[in-house]
Short mmCIF file of C-alpha atoms and ligand atoms in Angstrom, two decimals:
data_model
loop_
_atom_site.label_atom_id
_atom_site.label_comp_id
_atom_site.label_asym_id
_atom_site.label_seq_id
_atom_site.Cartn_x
_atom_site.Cartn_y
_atom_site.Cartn_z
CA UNK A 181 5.49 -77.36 -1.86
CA UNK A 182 1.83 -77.26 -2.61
CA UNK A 183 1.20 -73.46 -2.22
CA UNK A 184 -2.56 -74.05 -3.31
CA UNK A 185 -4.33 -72.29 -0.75
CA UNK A 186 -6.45 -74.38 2.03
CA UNK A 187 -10.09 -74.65 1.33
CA UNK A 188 -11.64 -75.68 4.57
CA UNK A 189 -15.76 -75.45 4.65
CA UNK A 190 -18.18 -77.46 2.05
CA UNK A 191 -19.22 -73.66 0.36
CA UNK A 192 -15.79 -72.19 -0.11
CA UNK A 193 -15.23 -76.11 -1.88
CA UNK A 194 -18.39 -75.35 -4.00
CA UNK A 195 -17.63 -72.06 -4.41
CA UNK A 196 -14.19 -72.72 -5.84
CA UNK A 197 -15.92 -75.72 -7.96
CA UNK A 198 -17.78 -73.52 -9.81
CA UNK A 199 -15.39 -71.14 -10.52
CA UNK A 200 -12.95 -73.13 -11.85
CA UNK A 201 -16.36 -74.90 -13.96
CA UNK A 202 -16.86 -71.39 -15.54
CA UNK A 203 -13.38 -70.95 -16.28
CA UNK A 204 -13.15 -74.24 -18.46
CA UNK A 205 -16.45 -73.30 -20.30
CA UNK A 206 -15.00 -69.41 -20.83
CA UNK A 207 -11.35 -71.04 -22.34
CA UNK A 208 -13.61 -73.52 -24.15
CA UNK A 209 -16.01 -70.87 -26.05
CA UNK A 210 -12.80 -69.16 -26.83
CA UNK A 211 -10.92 -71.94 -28.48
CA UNK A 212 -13.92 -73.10 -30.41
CA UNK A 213 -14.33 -69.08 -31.33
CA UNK A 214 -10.85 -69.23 -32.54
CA UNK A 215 -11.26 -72.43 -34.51
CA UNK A 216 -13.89 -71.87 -36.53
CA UNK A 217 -12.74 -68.27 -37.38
CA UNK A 218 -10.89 -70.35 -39.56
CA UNK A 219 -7.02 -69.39 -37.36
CA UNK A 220 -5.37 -72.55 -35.97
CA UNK A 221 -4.02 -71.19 -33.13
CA UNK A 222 -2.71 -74.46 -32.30
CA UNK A 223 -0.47 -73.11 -28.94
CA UNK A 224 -4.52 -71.70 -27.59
CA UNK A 225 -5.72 -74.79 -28.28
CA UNK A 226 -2.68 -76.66 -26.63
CA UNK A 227 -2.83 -74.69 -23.85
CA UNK A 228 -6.40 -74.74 -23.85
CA UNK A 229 -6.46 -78.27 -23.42
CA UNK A 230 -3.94 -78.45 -20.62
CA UNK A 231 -5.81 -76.06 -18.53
CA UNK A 232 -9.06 -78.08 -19.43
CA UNK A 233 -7.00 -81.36 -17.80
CA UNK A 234 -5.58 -79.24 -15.18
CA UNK A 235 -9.01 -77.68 -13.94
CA UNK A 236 -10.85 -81.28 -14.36
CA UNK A 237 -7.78 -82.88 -12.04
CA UNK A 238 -8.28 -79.88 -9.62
CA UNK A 239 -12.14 -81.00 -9.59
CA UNK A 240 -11.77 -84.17 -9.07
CA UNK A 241 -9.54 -83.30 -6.08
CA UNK A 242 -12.05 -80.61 -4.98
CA UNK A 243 -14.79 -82.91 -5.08
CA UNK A 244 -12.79 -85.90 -3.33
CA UNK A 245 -11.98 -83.21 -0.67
CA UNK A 246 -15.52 -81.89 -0.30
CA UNK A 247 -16.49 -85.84 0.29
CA UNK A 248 -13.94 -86.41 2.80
CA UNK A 249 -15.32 -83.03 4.35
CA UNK A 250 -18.50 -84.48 4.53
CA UNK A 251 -17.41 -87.58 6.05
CA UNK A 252 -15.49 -85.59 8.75
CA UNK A 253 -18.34 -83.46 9.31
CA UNK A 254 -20.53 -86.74 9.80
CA UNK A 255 -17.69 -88.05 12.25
CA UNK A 256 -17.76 -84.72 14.26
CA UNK A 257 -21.29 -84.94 14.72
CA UNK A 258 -21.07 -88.59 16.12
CA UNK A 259 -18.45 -87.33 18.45
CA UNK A 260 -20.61 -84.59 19.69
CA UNK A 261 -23.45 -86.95 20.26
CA UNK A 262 -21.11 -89.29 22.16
CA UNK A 263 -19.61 -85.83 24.28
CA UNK A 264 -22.93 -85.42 25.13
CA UNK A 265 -23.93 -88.77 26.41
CA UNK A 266 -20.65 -88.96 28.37
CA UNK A 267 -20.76 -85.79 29.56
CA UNK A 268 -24.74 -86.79 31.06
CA UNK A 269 -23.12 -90.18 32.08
CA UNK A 270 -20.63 -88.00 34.26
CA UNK A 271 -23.71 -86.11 35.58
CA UNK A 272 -25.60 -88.89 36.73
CA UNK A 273 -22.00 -90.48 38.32
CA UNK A 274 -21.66 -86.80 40.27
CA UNK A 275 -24.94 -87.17 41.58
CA UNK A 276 -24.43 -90.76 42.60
CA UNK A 277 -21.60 -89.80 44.17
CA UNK A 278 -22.53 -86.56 46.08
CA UNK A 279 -25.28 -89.29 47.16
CA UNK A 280 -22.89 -91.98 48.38
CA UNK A 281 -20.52 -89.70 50.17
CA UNK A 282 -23.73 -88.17 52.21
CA UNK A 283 -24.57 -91.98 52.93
CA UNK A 284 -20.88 -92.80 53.85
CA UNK A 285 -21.14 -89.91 56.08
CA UNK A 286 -24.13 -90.89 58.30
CA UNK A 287 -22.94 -94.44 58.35
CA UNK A 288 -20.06 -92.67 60.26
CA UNK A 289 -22.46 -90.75 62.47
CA UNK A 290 -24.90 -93.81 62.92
CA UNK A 291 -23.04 -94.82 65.48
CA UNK A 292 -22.11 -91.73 67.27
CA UNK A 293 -25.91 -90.52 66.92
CA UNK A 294 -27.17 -93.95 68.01
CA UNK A 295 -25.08 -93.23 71.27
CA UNK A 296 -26.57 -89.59 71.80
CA UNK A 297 -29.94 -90.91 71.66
CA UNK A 298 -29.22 -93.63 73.93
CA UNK A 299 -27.81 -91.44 76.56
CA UNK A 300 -31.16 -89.53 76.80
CA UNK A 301 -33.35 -92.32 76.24
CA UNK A 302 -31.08 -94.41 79.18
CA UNK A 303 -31.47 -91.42 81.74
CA UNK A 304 -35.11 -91.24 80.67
CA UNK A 305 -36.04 -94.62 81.68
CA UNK A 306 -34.14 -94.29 84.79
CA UNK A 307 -36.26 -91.74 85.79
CA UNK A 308 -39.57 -93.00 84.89
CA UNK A 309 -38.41 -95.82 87.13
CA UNK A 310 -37.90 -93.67 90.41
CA UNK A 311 -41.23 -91.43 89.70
CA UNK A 312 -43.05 -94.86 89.13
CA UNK A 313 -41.94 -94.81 93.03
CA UNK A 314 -42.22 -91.67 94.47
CA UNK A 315 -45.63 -91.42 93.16
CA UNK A 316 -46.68 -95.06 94.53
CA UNK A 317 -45.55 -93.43 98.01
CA UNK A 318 -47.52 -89.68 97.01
CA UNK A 319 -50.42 -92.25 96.24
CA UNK A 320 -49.79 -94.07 99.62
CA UNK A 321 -49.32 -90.63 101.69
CA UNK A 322 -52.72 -89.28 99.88
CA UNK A 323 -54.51 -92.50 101.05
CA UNK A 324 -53.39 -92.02 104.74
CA UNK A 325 -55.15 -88.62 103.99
CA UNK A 326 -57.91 -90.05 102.60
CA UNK A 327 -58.51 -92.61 105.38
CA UNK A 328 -57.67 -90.07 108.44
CA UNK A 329 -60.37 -87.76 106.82
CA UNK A 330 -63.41 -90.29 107.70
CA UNK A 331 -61.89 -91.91 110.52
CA UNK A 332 -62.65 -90.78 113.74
CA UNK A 333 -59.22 -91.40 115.36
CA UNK A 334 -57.99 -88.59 117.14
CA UNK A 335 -55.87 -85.44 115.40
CA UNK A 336 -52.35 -86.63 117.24
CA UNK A 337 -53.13 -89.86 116.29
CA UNK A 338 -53.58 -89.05 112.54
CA UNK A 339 -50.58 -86.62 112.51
CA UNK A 340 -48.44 -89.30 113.94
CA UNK A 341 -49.59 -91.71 110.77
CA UNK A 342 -48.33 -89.13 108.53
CA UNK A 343 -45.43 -87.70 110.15
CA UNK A 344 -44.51 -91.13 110.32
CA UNK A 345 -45.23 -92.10 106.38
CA UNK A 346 -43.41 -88.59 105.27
CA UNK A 347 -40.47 -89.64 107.09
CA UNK A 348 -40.48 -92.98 105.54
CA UNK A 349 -40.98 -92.23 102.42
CA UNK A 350 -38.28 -88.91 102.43
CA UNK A 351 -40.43 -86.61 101.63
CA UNK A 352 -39.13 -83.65 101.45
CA UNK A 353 -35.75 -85.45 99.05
CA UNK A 354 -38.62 -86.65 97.17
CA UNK A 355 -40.39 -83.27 96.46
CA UNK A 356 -37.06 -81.66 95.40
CA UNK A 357 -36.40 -84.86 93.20
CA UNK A 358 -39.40 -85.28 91.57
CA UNK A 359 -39.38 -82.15 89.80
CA UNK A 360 -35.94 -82.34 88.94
CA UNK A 361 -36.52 -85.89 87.23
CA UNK A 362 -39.11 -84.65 85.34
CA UNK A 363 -37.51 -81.23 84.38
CA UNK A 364 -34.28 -83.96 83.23
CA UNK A 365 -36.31 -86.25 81.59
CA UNK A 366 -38.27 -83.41 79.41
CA UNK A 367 -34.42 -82.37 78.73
CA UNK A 368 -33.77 -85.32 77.32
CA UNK A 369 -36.84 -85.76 74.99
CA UNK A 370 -35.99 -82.52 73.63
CA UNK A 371 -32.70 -83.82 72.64
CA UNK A 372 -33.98 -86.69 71.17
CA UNK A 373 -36.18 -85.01 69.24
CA UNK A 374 -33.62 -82.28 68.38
CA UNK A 375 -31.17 -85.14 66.85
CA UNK A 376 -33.55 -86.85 64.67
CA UNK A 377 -34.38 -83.84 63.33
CA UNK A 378 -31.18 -82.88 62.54
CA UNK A 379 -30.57 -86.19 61.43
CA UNK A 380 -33.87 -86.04 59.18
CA UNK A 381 -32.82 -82.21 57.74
CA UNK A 382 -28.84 -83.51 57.07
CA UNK A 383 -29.97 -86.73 55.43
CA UNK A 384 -33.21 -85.49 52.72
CA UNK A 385 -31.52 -87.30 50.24
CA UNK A 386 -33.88 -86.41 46.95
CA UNK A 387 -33.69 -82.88 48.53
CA UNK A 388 -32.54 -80.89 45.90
CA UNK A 389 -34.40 -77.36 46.38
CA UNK A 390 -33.11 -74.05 46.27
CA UNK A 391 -34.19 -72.41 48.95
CA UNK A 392 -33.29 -69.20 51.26
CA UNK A 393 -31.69 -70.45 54.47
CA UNK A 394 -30.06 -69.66 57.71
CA UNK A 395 -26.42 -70.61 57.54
CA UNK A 396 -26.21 -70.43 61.48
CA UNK A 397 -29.13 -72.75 61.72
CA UNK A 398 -27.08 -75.46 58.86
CA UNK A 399 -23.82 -74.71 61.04
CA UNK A 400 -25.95 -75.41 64.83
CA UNK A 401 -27.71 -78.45 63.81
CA UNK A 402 -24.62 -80.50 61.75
CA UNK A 403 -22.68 -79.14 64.98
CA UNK A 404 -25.08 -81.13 66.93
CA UNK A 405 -24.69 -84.84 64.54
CA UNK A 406 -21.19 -84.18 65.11
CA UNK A 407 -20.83 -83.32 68.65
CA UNK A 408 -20.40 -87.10 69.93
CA UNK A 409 -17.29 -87.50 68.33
CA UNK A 410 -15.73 -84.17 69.11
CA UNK A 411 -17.00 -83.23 72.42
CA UNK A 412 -14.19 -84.71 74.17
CA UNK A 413 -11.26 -83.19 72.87
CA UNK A 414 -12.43 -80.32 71.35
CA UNK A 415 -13.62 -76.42 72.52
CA UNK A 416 -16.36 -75.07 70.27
CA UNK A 417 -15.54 -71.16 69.96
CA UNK A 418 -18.80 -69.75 68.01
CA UNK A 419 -18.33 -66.12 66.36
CA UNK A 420 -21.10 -65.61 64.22
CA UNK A 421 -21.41 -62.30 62.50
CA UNK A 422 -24.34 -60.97 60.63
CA UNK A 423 -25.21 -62.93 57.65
CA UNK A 424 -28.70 -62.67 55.52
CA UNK A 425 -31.00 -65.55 54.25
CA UNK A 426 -28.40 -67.37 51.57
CA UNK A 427 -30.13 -69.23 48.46
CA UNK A 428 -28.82 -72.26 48.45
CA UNK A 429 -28.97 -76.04 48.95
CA UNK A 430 -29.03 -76.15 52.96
CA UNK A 431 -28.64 -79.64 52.54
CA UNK A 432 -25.86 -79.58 50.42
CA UNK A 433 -24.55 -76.98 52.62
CA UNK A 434 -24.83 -78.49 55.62
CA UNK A 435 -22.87 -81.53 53.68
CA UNK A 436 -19.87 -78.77 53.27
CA UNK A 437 -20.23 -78.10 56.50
CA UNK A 438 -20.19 -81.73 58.23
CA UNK A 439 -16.70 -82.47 56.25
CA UNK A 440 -15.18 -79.30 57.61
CA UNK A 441 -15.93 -80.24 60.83
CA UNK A 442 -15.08 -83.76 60.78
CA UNK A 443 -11.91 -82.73 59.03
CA UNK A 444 -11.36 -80.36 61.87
CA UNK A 445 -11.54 -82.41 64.73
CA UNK A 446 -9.41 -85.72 62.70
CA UNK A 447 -6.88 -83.27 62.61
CA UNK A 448 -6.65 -82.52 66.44
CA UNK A 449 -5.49 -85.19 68.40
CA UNK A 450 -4.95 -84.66 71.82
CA UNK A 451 -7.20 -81.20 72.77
CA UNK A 452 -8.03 -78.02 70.91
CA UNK A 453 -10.35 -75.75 69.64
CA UNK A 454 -12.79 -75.35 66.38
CA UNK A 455 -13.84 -71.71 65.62
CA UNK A 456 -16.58 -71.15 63.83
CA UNK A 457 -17.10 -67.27 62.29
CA UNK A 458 -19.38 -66.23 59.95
CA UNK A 459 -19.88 -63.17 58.15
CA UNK A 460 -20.87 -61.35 55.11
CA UNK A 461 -18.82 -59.20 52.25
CA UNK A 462 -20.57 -57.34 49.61
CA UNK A 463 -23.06 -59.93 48.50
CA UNK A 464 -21.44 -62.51 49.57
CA UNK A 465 -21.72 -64.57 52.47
CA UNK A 466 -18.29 -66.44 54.63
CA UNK A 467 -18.26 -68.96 56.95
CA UNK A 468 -14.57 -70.40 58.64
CA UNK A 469 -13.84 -73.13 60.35
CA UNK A 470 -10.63 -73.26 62.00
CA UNK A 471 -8.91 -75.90 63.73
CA UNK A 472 -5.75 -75.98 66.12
CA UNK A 473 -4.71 -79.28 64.74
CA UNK A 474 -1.71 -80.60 62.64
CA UNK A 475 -1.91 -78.25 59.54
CA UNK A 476 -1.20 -79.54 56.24
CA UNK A 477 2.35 -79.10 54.69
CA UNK A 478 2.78 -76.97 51.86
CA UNK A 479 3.24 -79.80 49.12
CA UNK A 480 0.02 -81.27 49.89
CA UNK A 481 -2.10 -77.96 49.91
CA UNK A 482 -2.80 -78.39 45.83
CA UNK A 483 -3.73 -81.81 46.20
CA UNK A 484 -6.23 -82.09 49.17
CA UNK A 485 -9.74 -80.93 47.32
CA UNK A 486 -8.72 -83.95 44.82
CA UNK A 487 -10.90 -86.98 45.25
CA UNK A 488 -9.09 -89.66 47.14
CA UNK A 489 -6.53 -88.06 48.39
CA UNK A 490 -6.42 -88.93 52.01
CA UNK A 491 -3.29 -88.85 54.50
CA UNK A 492 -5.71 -90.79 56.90
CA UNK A 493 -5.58 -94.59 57.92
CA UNK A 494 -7.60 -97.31 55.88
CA UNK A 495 -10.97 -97.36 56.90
CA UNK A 496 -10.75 -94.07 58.40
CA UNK A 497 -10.92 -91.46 55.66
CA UNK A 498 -12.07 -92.15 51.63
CA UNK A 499 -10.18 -88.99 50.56
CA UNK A 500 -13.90 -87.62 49.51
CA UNK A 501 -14.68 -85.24 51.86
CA UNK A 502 -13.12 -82.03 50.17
CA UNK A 503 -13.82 -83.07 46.96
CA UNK A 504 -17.26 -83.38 47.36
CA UNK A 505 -17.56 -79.73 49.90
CA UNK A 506 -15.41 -77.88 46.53
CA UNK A 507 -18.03 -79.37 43.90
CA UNK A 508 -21.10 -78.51 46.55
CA UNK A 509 -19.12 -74.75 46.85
CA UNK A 510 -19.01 -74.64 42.83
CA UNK A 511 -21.95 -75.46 41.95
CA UNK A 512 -23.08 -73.01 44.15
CA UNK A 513 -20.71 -70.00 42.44
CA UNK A 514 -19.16 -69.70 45.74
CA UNK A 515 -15.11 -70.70 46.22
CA UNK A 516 -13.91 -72.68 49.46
CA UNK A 517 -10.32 -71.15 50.49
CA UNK A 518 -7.85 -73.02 52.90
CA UNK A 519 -4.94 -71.66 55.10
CA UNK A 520 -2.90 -74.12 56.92
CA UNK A 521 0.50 -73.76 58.94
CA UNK A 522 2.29 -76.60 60.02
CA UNK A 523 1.59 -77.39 63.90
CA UNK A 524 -0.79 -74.73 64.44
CA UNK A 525 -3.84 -75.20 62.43
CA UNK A 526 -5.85 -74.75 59.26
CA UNK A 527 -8.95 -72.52 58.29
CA UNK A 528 -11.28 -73.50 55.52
CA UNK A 529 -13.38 -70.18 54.18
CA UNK A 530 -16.44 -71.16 52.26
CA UNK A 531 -17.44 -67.89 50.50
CA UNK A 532 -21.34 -68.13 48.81
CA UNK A 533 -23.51 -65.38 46.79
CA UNK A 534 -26.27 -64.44 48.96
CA UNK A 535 -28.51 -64.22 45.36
CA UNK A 536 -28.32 -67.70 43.02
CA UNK A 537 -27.01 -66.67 40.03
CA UNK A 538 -29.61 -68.09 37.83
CA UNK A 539 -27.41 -67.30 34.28
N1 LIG B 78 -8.55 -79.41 58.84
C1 LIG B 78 -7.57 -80.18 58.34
N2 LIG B 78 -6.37 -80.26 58.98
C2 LIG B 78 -5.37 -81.02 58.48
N3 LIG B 78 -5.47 -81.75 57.35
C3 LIG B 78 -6.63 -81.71 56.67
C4 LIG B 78 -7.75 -80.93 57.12
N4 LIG B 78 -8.74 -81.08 56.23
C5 LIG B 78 -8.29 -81.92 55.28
N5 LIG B 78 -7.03 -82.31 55.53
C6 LIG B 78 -6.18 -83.19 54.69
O1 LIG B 78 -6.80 -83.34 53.43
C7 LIG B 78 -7.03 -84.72 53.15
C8 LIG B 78 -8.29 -84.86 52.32
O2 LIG B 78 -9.43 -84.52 53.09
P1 LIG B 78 -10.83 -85.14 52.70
O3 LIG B 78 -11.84 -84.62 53.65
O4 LIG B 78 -11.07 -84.93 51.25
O5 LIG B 78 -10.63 -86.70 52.89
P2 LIG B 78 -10.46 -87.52 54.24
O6 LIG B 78 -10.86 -86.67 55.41
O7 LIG B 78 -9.10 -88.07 54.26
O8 LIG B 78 -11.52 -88.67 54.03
P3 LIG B 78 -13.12 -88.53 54.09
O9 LIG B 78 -13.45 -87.08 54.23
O10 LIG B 78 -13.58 -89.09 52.78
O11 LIG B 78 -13.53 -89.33 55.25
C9 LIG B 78 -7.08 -85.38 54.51
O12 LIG B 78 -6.74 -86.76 54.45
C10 LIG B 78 -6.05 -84.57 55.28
O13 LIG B 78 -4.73 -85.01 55.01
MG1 LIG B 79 -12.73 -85.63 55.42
#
């Protein structure tokens, strides 16, 4: 067995070159000593000569060794440089991704959201229809006014006219109405206006910015882009605690939050409840979502935050929800915690430093 002890960097190789160098040149200046002092010590010189061979085999080995050093040192480097540009490669494919998923996920809404706008905007026109009339009758009761002033008809005679066009025209419905449509229709703008600009804060793609934000506010308004498709079978319990300014990506967030809740409500199928708590621990910040739907079974528990892993219908769910919500969380330093029983529900924690850590 070669019990020549490993020599693993370039200098220890040098180091034990040159050593070995000045051991040939020592056993050299002592045979030639010895030689012409006129002794033939023949067995120095023999031995002399063996070592000489010995070292000059050992550095020809050391040398061979430091080249293939070299070479493997050359090789690592390449590697490195190839880590790196994978590891950007993987970068840029998170960020596509991330980006993809948020698209995938307002494709979903599109049609949901195009359906809560419509609603308003259908009631709106309505309206503007029936106050196009009752104010064509106002107009038509304010010209009976108008002619009665300069006419020189009688007073019974002019309050019969208008008694006459009030009744017709329902007036008192029509004062009672008119306000109401208007209050409605003002209602409705406001709703409009309220979805597309959730829809416009959810959906800043190249939004990237760290910024201190109101978790309740991220919670409310992806509540609202997701309220078509739950408000039918689901309750929406709110228990918000007391929670400071987070710094965060509120778009990202609100990305976290969106899955949850679409999650949430998948997993209910006839009627239940979401709760939605909120809170704040130390210097960290919680928000739960918890569902009364179908729970997930034990087995699958380690495998739902991987990506594509969906127990949903083609077409229905990509399996990228959670996977995308537990990189958001991460890159965040926060964790996202889950708690499911079978049959009665799950809750998803999302815990987040209220300071970035910027180290
Ligand atoms: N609240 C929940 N209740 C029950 N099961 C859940 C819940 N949240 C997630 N799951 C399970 O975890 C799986 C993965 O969820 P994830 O959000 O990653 O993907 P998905 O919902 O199937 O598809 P996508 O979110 O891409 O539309 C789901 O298919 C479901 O089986
Ligand atoms: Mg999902």
């Amino acid at each position: 067995m070669d019990d020549t002890p490993k020599i693993s960097t370039d200098e220890a190789l040098r180091a034990e070159n040159f050593r070995l160098n000045k051991i040939v040149k020592s056993l050299m200046n002592r045979a030639e000593r010895a030689m012409s002092a006129g002794g033939t010590d023949f067995g120095l010189f023999q031995a002399t000569v063996m070592l000489e061979n010995q070292v000059r085999d050992r550095t020809r080995e050391l040398e061979a060794a430091l080249n293939e050093n070299e070479k493997i040192n050359y090789d690592l480097e390449r590697e490195k440089e190839e880590q790196r540009k994978l590891y950007r490669k993987l970068e840029e494919a998170q960020t596509q991704l991330l980006q993809s998923e948020k698209l995938a996920a307002i494709g979903q809404l599109a049609a949901g959201v195009a359906h809560e706008i419509n609603n308003p905007i259908g009631f709106i026109n309505s309206n503007l229809g029936t106050l196009r009339d009752y104010s064509s009758s106002l107009l038509r009761l304010i010209a009976i006014y108008e002619k009665t002033e300069d006419s020189s008809d009688s007073a019974t005679e002019k309050k019969a006219l208008i008694v006459e066009m009030k009744r017709e025209m329902d007036f008192q419905y029509l004062s009672d109405d008119l306000l109401e449509l208007i209050d409605e229709s003002i209602d409705g703008c406001a709703r409009v206006r309220r979805i597309v600009q959730d829809l416009r804060d959810f959906s800043r793609v190249g939004d990237v910015q760290w910024q201190k934000a109101d978790l309740h506010d991220g919670l409310n308004s992806t509540l609202n882009l997701v309220w078509n498709e739950i408000k039918f079978k689901v309750d929406v319990i709110k228990e918000y605690g007391v929670v400071p300014l987070v710094e965060c990506i509120p778009s990202q967030i609100n990305q976290v939050f969106m899955n949850l809740l679409v999650n949430a409500a998948q997993a209910i199928s006839e009627h239940g409840s979401i709760t939605l708590k909120t809170g704040c621990e130390g210097d960290k910040a919680w928000i739960s979502v918890s569902d009364t739907g179908t729970g997930i079974p034990a087995d699958m528990l380690p495998r739902i935050f991987d990506p594509f892993f969906t127990t949903k219908p083609l077409g229905k769910g990509t399996g990228l929800g959670l996977s995308v919500a537990f990189g958001i969380i991460k890159s965040h330093d926060g964790l996202i915690e889950v708690d499911s029983r079978v049959g009665q529900g799950t809750t998803f924690t999302v815990r987040l430093p209220v300071q970035r850590n910027i180290n």
